[in-house]
Amino acid sequence: QEKVQQSPESLIVPEGAMVSLNCSFSDSASQSIWWYQQHPGKGPKALISIFSNGNKKEGRLTVYLNRASLHVSLHIKDSQPSDSAVYLCAVSMNYNQGKLIFGQGTKLSIKP
Amino acid sequence: EAAVTQSPRNKVAVTGGKVTLSCNQTNNHNNMYWYRQDTGHGLRLIHYSYGAGSTEKGDIPDGYKASRPSQENFSLILELATPSQTSVYFCASGAWDWGSSQNTLYFGAGTRLSVL
């Protein structure tokens, strides 16, 4: 069974700082890696996904995937108070089934 | 934006009672999913469906049944609710997009269930 571990558990940074979140997974046969954002009392919302080794950038978000080390990271540039949320890393084992295995999440707080 | 609606938003049930959680999606997605979210465990997959009439067991199906009577609706049924099923339940829908080569899941706002 695939295992997904996220670090740190929580993070507090000042507004405008660069944020780095980490995620490790156990199965090199995993397909896409996803990052979801979850605000209190809401459902998770997909932010960005990556399949190939390397990096992918979308707006203020950059994700890096290293399949050899089974590690993926999410970087948020110029953080805003509205970025305060729980960030969930999720691994898809079958590209078209949509079944995701989630990590426990990182709680991010941006201080104005 | 894809729309997934869950009802009820909050539910208090008694041990041994029957509970039905409902989910409706207007995205015309083939796939639907039920997850539960607990502190320390993250989101865990209970049941999922590939279309009307189909249900499949996820990673933690014991104590739960699912029903997919139509493309739009997917229900989660607790026949004999227990306190260990106290949790927040999320429904999601998704479909493979050949254009972007990805399967994005869209989640509802969740149902908070307390079993006393």
Short mmCIF file of N, CA, C and O in Angstrom, two decimals, chain A residues 47 69 71:
data_model
loop_
_atom_site.label_atom_id
_atom_site.label_comp_id
_atom_site.label_asym_id
_atom_site.label_seq_id
_atom_site.Cartn_x
_atom_site.Cartn_y
_atom_site.Cartn_z
N LEU A 47 -4.74 22.12 -6.83
CA LEU A 47 -3.89 23.26 -7.18
C LEU A 47 -3.03 22.97 -8.40
O LEU A 47 -3.01 23.73 -9.36
N SER A 69 14.34 9.78 -5.69
CA SER A 69 14.33 9.91 -4.24
C SER A 69 12.90 9.85 -3.68
O SER A 69 12.71 10.01 -2.47
N HIS A 71 10.40 11.91 -3.90
CA HIS A 71 10.15 13.16 -3.19
C HIS A 71 9.56 14.21 -4.14
O HIS A 71 9.96 14.32 -5.30
#
